[in-house]
Amino acid sequence: MSASRLEQLRAEVRARAENRPGVYRMRGPSGEVLYVGKSVKVRTRLLSYFRAQRGEKGAEIIGHAHGVEWDYEPSEFAALLQEFRHIKRWRPPFNVQHKRDNSFCFIKLTREPVPRLLVVGHVINDGAEYFGPLRGRQGATAAVRAVGDLLELRDCSSDTPMRLADQIELFRLKEDPRCMRGQVGRCLSPCAGGCTRTEYMARVNQARDFLNGVTDQPLALLRERMSMASRRLQFEYAAELRDRAETLERVQAELLEIGQFVERLSFVYTVPGHDGEDRAYVIRRGSVRAESAAPRTPHERLALEATVGEVFERPEPAMIGLRAHEAQEVLLVARWFRLNPGELERTVPVVTFPARGPALGAVEAPSPSGRGLG
C-alpha cells in the first residue's frame, strides 16, 4: 500500500473511531472482506495496525487493505458473536480463527445410503451427524476402528460402489468383497451383496446409540470376545481387546460428559452494554437462539418469557453430539464462560413447568465443571 493511502486510512480512524466495543473489517481493492476482528476498544485496536512492524500479521493485513470500516456493539460478548458471524459469512482470507480448531476432533456418521464412521477435524453443514468435540485424534480413531470392526461397518472410500443384497438386478453375478475386512468376515460387505440395507442400518443405529450413550452393545461384544480369548489361552489377544474396551469406555464417557456440559449451557444471559444498551441472550445447549434488549418493564419481561417458551418448546433430537451448523458457536460460547466464569452469575436458568411451559427460573445457575469444551 502506498504511504498516502495508509495515511488516509489512519486519519479516517483517528477522526471517526471511538473506544467502544465493536467489530471491524478490512476490505480489499474490490471491496472484498480481507479480515474481520473485534475489540472492546475499537479505536485503539485499529490504530495499532498502523504501528505494526514489517513482518507482523497486523502490518500484512493493513498493507493489503484499501478500506476500513467498523460497527459498534453494546458489549464484548456481542462483539464476539458478531465477529464469529461475519467470519462465517465472508470467510476472510486473513482469518484463521473459527475456521478450524485443530485441538478438537469429531466422530462423524456420514449421510450416505450406506453410512460410514469417520474422524474429522471440523464440521460442515452436510447433513451428517457429529459427535464431540473430542480431544485426541488417536483415541477417537481407535474408537471408530473398534466400533466399525465390532459392528462390521464399512470403512472404504465414499466412491466405492455398493451392491446391497436387496437391490434388484437382472443377471446378477456373485461378487467378492472389495476389501480384506470383507474377505475375512470383519465387514458386512454391502459392496458385494453381503447384507440388505435394513441389516446394515440396524448396525448403524447401534453405533449411533453407543455414541449417544444409549447402549453399550459394542462394549458387550468386545468383552465377550475378550472372555473367549482368555478361555482359549490367547492372552496377548485378550490384552489387546482389553485395551480396545478401555478406549471405547473412555471415548463414550467423554462424549457423555460433553453432552451434559452442553445441556448445562441453557439459560438466559443478560449482559450490561455501553450507554445502558443491555441485552438478553436466550441460549440453549450452548447456541444463541434469540437475543433482544434486556427487559426493563413487566411487559418486556413477559415478551422475553414468551420468546424463551418458543425456543425451549421446539422439539430437538435426543443426542449428545453437536449438529454441524451450531458446533462452532457452541465452542465459542463455552470458551467465553470458561474464560469468564464470573459471567455465569448473570445467567438465569430456564425452568419448565408442565402446565405453563418453559419460564425464567430464580434458582442458582449451574456452573460448567470438568474439562468442558475449551
PDB file of N, CA, C and O in Angstrom, residues 40-83:
ATOM      1  N   VAL A  40     -12.714  -4.490  22.456  1.00  0.00           N
ATOM      2  CA  VAL A  40     -13.513  -3.714  23.404  1.00  0.00           C
ATOM      3  C   VAL A  40     -13.201  -2.228  23.247  1.00  0.00           C
ATOM      4  O   VAL A  40     -13.944  -1.383  23.745  1.00  0.00           O
ATOM      5  N   LYS A  41     -12.111  -1.892  22.570  1.00  0.00           N
ATOM      6  CA  LYS A  41     -11.735  -0.501  22.272  1.00  0.00           C
ATOM      7  C   LYS A  41     -11.351  -0.431  20.794  1.00  0.00           C
ATOM      8  O   LYS A  41     -10.191  -0.605  20.423  1.00  0.00           O
ATOM      9  N   VAL A  42     -12.336  -0.170  19.964  1.00  0.00           N
ATOM     10  CA  VAL A  42     -12.139  -0.233  18.520  1.00  0.00           C
ATOM     11  C   VAL A  42     -11.068   0.749  18.043  1.00  0.00           C
ATOM     12  O   VAL A  42     -10.190   0.397  17.252  1.00  0.00           O
ATOM     13  N   ARG A  43     -11.116   1.979  18.525  1.00  0.00           N
ATOM     14  CA  ARG A  43     -10.163   2.987  18.053  1.00  0.00           C
ATOM     15  C   ARG A  43      -8.726   2.584  18.357  1.00  0.00           C
ATOM     16  O   ARG A  43      -7.848   2.631  17.485  1.00  0.00           O
ATOM     17  N   THR A  44      -8.466   2.185  19.588  1.00  0.00           N
ATOM     18  CA  THR A  44      -7.110   1.790  19.983  1.00  0.00           C
ATOM     19  C   THR A  44      -6.635   0.598  19.165  1.00  0.00           C
ATOM     20  O   THR A  44      -5.478   0.554  18.719  1.00  0.00           O
ATOM     21  N   ARG A  45      -7.542  -0.363  18.953  1.00  0.00           N
ATOM     22  CA  ARG A  45      -7.144  -1.562  18.213  1.00  0.00           C
ATOM     23  C   ARG A  45      -6.822  -1.225  16.764  1.00  0.00           C
ATOM     24  O   ARG A  45      -5.824  -1.698  16.210  1.00  0.00           O
ATOM     25  N   LEU A  46      -7.623  -0.416  16.120  1.00  0.00           N
ATOM     26  CA  LEU A  46      -7.371  -0.093  14.720  1.00  0.00           C
ATOM     27  C   LEU A  46      -6.083   0.702  14.554  1.00  0.00           C
ATOM     28  O   LEU A  46      -5.312   0.456  13.620  1.00  0.00           O
ATOM     29  N   LEU A  47      -5.839   1.639  15.462  1.00  0.00           N
ATOM     30  CA  LEU A  47      -4.608   2.437  15.347  1.00  0.00           C
ATOM     31  C   LEU A  47      -3.357   1.579  15.544  1.00  0.00           C
ATOM     32  O   LEU A  47      -2.292   1.897  15.014  1.00  0.00           O
ATOM     33  N   SER A  48      -3.491   0.463  16.278  1.00  0.00           N
ATOM     34  CA  SER A  48      -2.328  -0.411  16.494  1.00  0.00           C
ATOM     35  C   SER A  48      -1.850  -1.045  15.194  1.00  0.00           C
ATOM     36  O   SER A  48      -0.671  -1.389  15.065  1.00  0.00           O
ATOM     37  N   TYR A  49      -2.740  -1.202  14.208  1.00  0.00           N
ATOM     38  CA  TYR A  49      -2.336  -1.784  12.924  1.00  0.00           C
ATOM     39  C   TYR A  49      -1.333  -0.874  12.208  1.00  0.00           C
ATOM     40  O   TYR A  49      -0.434  -1.355  11.521  1.00  0.00           O
ATOM     41  N   PHE A  50      -1.494   0.412  12.374  1.00  0.00           N
ATOM     42  CA  PHE A  50      -0.609   1.354  11.678  1.00  0.00           C
ATOM     43  C   PHE A  50       0.766   1.447  12.347  1.00  0.00           C
ATOM     44  O   PHE A  50       1.693   2.004  11.775  1.00  0.00           O
ATOM     45  N   ARG A  51       0.880   0.904  13.566  1.00  0.00           N
ATOM     46  CA  ARG A  51       2.179   0.872  14.265  1.00  0.00           C
ATOM     47  C   ARG A  51       2.865  -0.480  14.149  1.00  0.00           C
ATOM     48  O   ARG A  51       3.977  -0.652  14.636  1.00  0.00           O
ATOM     49  N   ALA A  52       2.203  -1.431  13.520  1.00  0.00           N
ATOM     50  CA  ALA A  52       2.768  -2.782  13.405  1.00  0.00           C
ATOM     51  C   ALA A  52       4.053  -2.765  12.573  1.00  0.00           C
ATOM     52  O   ALA A  52       4.169  -2.021  11.593  1.00  0.00           O
ATOM     53  N   GLN A  53       5.003  -3.590  12.981  1.00  0.00           N
ATOM     54  CA  GLN A  53       6.288  -3.657  12.289  1.00  0.00           C
ATOM     55  C   GLN A  53       6.209  -4.603  11.095  1.00  0.00           C
ATOM     56  O   GLN A  53       5.391  -5.535  11.050  1.00  0.00           O
ATOM     57  N   ARG A  54       7.063  -4.368  10.135  1.00  0.00           N
ATOM     58  CA  ARG A  54       7.131  -5.226   8.960  1.00  0.00           C
ATOM     59  C   ARG A  54       7.340  -6.678   9.383  1.00  0.00           C
ATOM     60  O   ARG A  54       8.171  -6.979  10.233  1.00  0.00           O
ATOM     61  N   GLY A  55       6.595  -7.582   8.806  1.00  0.00           N
ATOM     62  CA  GLY A  55       6.681  -8.992   9.152  1.00  0.00           C
ATOM     63  C   GLY A  55       5.617  -9.427  10.136  1.00  0.00           C
ATOM     64  O   GLY A  55       5.347 -10.627  10.264  1.00  0.00           O
ATOM     65  N   GLU A  56       5.010  -8.494  10.844  1.00  0.00           N
ATOM     66  CA  GLU A  56       3.930  -8.827  11.765  1.00  0.00           C
ATOM     67  C   GLU A  56       2.616  -8.974  10.998  1.00  0.00           C
ATOM     68  O   GLU A  56       2.427  -8.373   9.929  1.00  0.00           O
ATOM     69  N   LYS A  57       1.699  -9.770  11.564  1.00  0.00           N
ATOM     70  CA  LYS A  57       0.433 -10.026  10.868  1.00  0.00           C
ATOM     71  C   LYS A  57      -0.345  -8.735  10.663  1.00  0.00           C
ATOM     72  O   LYS A  57      -0.941  -8.512   9.601  1.00  0.00           O
ATOM     73  N   GLY A  58      -0.343  -7.858  11.678  1.00  0.00           N
ATOM     74  CA  GLY A  58      -1.078  -6.604  11.553  1.00  0.00           C
ATOM     75  C   GLY A  58      -0.591  -5.759  10.396  1.00  0.00           C
ATOM     76  O   GLY A  58      -1.390  -5.143   9.671  1.00  0.00           O
ATOM     77  N   ALA A  59       0.733  -5.710  10.202  1.00  0.00           N
ATOM     78  CA  ALA A  59       1.296  -4.940   9.099  1.00  0.00           C
ATOM     79  C   ALA A  59       0.898  -5.544   7.751  1.00  0.00           C
ATOM     80  O   ALA A  59       0.621  -4.815   6.785  1.00  0.00           O
ATOM     81  N   GLU A  60       0.860  -6.867   7.683  1.00  0.00           N
ATOM     82  CA  GLU A  60       0.478  -7.519   6.432  1.00  0.00           C
ATOM     83  C   GLU A  60      -0.981  -7.226   6.099  1.00  0.00           C
ATOM     84  O   GLU A  60      -1.323  -6.953   4.940  1.00  0.00           O
ATOM     85  N   ILE A  61      -1.853  -7.276   7.119  1.00  0.00           N
ATOM     86  CA  ILE A  61      -3.278  -7.034   6.888  1.00  0.00           C
ATOM     87  C   ILE A  61      -3.516  -5.606   6.420  1.00  0.00           C
ATOM     88  O   ILE A  61      -4.183  -5.369   5.404  1.00  0.00           O
ATOM     89  N   ILE A  62      -2.975  -4.631   7.147  1.00  0.00           N
ATOM     90  CA  ILE A  62      -3.213  -3.235   6.785  1.00  0.00           C
ATOM     91  C   ILE A  62      -2.529  -2.881   5.470  1.00  0.00           C
ATOM     92  O   ILE A  62      -2.981  -2.002   4.724  1.00  0.00           O
ATOM     93  N   GLY A  63      -1.468  -3.607   5.142  1.00  0.00           N
ATOM     94  CA  GLY A  63      -0.780  -3.374   3.878  1.00  0.00           C
ATOM     95  C   GLY A  63      -1.616  -3.756   2.674  1.00  0.00           C
ATOM     96  O   GLY A  63      -1.421  -3.218   1.581  1.00  0.00           O
ATOM     97  N   HIS A  64      -2.550  -4.693   2.860  1.00  0.00           N
ATOM     98  CA  HIS A  64      -3.420  -5.109   1.760  1.00  0.00           C
ATOM     99  C   HIS A  64      -4.753  -4.370   1.764  1.00  0.00           C
ATOM    100  O   HIS A  64      -5.541  -4.498   0.818  1.00  0.00           O
ATOM    101  N   ALA A  65      -5.035  -3.638   2.838  1.00  0.00           N
ATOM    102  CA  ALA A  65      -6.347  -3.005   2.985  1.00  0.00           C
ATOM    103  C   ALA A  65      -6.477  -1.744   2.148  1.00  0.00           C
ATOM    104  O   ALA A  65      -5.554  -0.940   2.058  1.00  0.00           O
ATOM    105  N   HIS A  66      -7.644  -1.595   1.513  1.00  0.00           N
ATOM    106  CA  HIS A  66      -7.986  -0.374   0.793  1.00  0.00           C
ATOM    107  C   HIS A  66      -9.151   0.345   1.472  1.00  0.00           C
ATOM    108  O   HIS A  66      -9.572   1.397   1.012  1.00  0.00           O
ATOM    109  N   GLY A  67      -9.645  -0.252   2.541  1.00  0.00           N
ATOM    110  CA  GLY A  67     -10.738   0.367   3.282  1.00  0.00           C
ATOM    111  C   GLY A  67     -10.867  -0.274   4.646  1.00  0.00           C
ATOM    112  O   GLY A  67     -10.574  -1.459   4.818  1.00  0.00           O
ATOM    113  N   VAL A  68     -11.270   0.529   5.632  1.00  0.00           N
ATOM    114  CA  VAL A  68     -11.506   0.045   6.990  1.00  0.00           C
ATOM    115  C   VAL A  68     -12.883   0.533   7.425  1.00  0.00           C
ATOM    116  O   VAL A  68     -13.219   1.708   7.240  1.00  0.00           O
ATOM    117  N   GLU A  69     -13.689  -0.373   7.959  1.00  0.00           N
ATOM    118  CA  GLU A  69     -14.999   0.010   8.465  1.00  0.00           C
ATOM    119  C   GLU A  69     -15.265  -0.736   9.757  1.00  0.00           C
ATOM    120  O   GLU A  69     -14.656  -1.786  10.024  1.00  0.00           O
ATOM    121  N   TRP A  70     -16.155  -0.200  10.542  1.00  0.00           N
ATOM    122  CA  TRP A  70     -16.426  -0.813  11.844  1.00  0.00           C
ATOM    123  C   TRP A  70     -17.864  -0.533  12.270  1.00  0.00           C
ATOM    124  O   TRP A  70     -18.506   0.421  11.797  1.00  0.00           O
ATOM    125  N   ASP A  71     -18.360  -1.386  13.134  1.00  0.00           N
ATOM    126  CA  ASP A  71     -19.682  -1.234  13.747  1.00  0.00           C
ATOM    127  C   ASP A  71     -19.511  -1.402  15.247  1.00  0.00           C
ATOM    128  O   ASP A  71     -18.777  -2.291  15.702  1.00  0.00           O
ATOM    129  N   TYR A  72     -20.205  -0.584  16.002  1.00  0.00           N
ATOM    130  CA  TYR A  72     -20.124  -0.694  17.456  1.00  0.00           C
ATOM    131  C   TYR A  72     -21.127  -1.728  17.961  1.00  0.00           C
ATOM    132  O   TYR A  72     -22.201  -1.921  17.380  1.00  0.00           O
ATOM    133  N   GLU A  73     -20.754  -2.400  19.031  1.00  0.00           N
ATOM    134  CA  GLU A  73     -21.607  -3.373  19.683  1.00  0.00           C
ATOM    135  C   GLU A  73     -21.746  -2.977  21.154  1.00  0.00           C
ATOM    136  O   GLU A  73     -20.871  -2.302  21.701  1.00  0.00           O
ATOM    137  N   PRO A  74     -22.819  -3.412  21.807  1.00  0.00           N
ATOM    138  CA  PRO A  74     -23.030  -2.973  23.191  1.00  0.00           C
ATOM    139  C   PRO A  74     -22.068  -3.574  24.204  1.00  0.00           C
ATOM    140  O   PRO A  74     -21.903  -3.031  25.292  1.00  0.00           O
ATOM    141  N   SER A  75     -21.425  -4.697  23.883  1.00  0.00           N
ATOM    142  CA  SER A  75     -20.562  -5.365  24.866  1.00  0.00           C
ATOM    143  C   SER A  75     -19.522  -6.215  24.154  1.00  0.00           C
ATOM    144  O   SER A  75     -19.605  -6.449  22.941  1.00  0.00           O
ATOM    145  N   GLU A  76     -18.568  -6.708  24.929  1.00  0.00           N
ATOM    146  CA  GLU A  76     -17.558  -7.604  24.366  1.00  0.00           C
ATOM    147  C   GLU A  76     -18.190  -8.894  23.876  1.00  0.00           C
ATOM    148  O   GLU A  76     -17.804  -9.433  22.830  1.00  0.00           O
ATOM    149  N   PHE A  77     -19.173  -9.430  24.617  1.00  0.00           N
ATOM    150  CA  PHE A  77     -19.837 -10.668  24.204  1.00  0.00           C
ATOM    151  C   PHE A  77     -20.564 -10.467  22.876  1.00  0.00           C
ATOM    152  O   PHE A  77     -20.497 -11.311  21.979  1.00  0.00           O
ATOM    153  N   ALA A  78     -21.254  -9.321  22.738  1.00  0.00           N
ATOM    154  CA  ALA A  78     -21.948  -9.030  21.487  1.00  0.00           C
ATOM    155  C   ALA A  78     -20.953  -8.920  20.331  1.00  0.00           C
ATOM    156  O   ALA A  78     -21.208  -9.413  19.224  1.00  0.00           O
ATOM    157  N   ALA A  79     -19.807  -8.290  20.589  1.00  0.00           N
ATOM    158  CA  ALA A  79     -18.781  -8.168  19.551  1.00  0.00           C
ATOM    159  C   ALA A  79     -18.219  -9.535  19.175  1.00  0.00           C
ATOM    160  O   ALA A  79     -17.951  -9.811  18.004  1.00  0.00           O
ATOM    161  N   LEU A  80     -18.043 -10.406  20.166  1.00  0.00           N
ATOM    162  CA  LEU A  80     -17.536 -11.753  19.919  1.00  0.00           C
ATOM    163  C   LEU A  80     -18.478 -12.522  18.997  1.00  0.00           C
ATOM    164  O   LEU A  80     -18.048 -13.167  18.029  1.00  0.00           O
ATOM    165  N   LEU A  81     -19.784 -12.452  19.273  1.00  0.00           N
ATOM    166  CA  LEU A  81     -20.763 -13.143  18.436  1.00  0.00           C
ATOM    167  C   LEU A  81     -20.795 -12.562  17.024  1.00  0.00           C
ATOM    168  O   LEU A  81     -20.845 -13.300  16.039  1.00  0.00           O
ATOM    169  N   GLN A  82     -20.743 -11.232  16.933  1.00  0.00           N
ATOM    170  CA  GLN A  82     -20.812 -10.602  15.618  1.00  0.00           C
ATOM    171  C   GLN A  82     -19.571 -10.912  14.792  1.00  0.00           C
ATOM    172  O   GLN A  82     -19.657 -11.146  13.570  1.00  0.00           O
ATOM    173  N   GLU A  83     -18.408 -10.921  15.423  1.00  0.00           N
ATOM    174  CA  GLU A  83     -17.186 -11.296  14.723  1.00  0.00           C
ATOM    175  C   GLU A  83     -17.308 -12.709  14.166  1.00  0.00           C
ATOM    176  O   GLU A  83     -16.976 -12.976  12.995  1.00  0.00           O
TER     177      GLU A  83
END
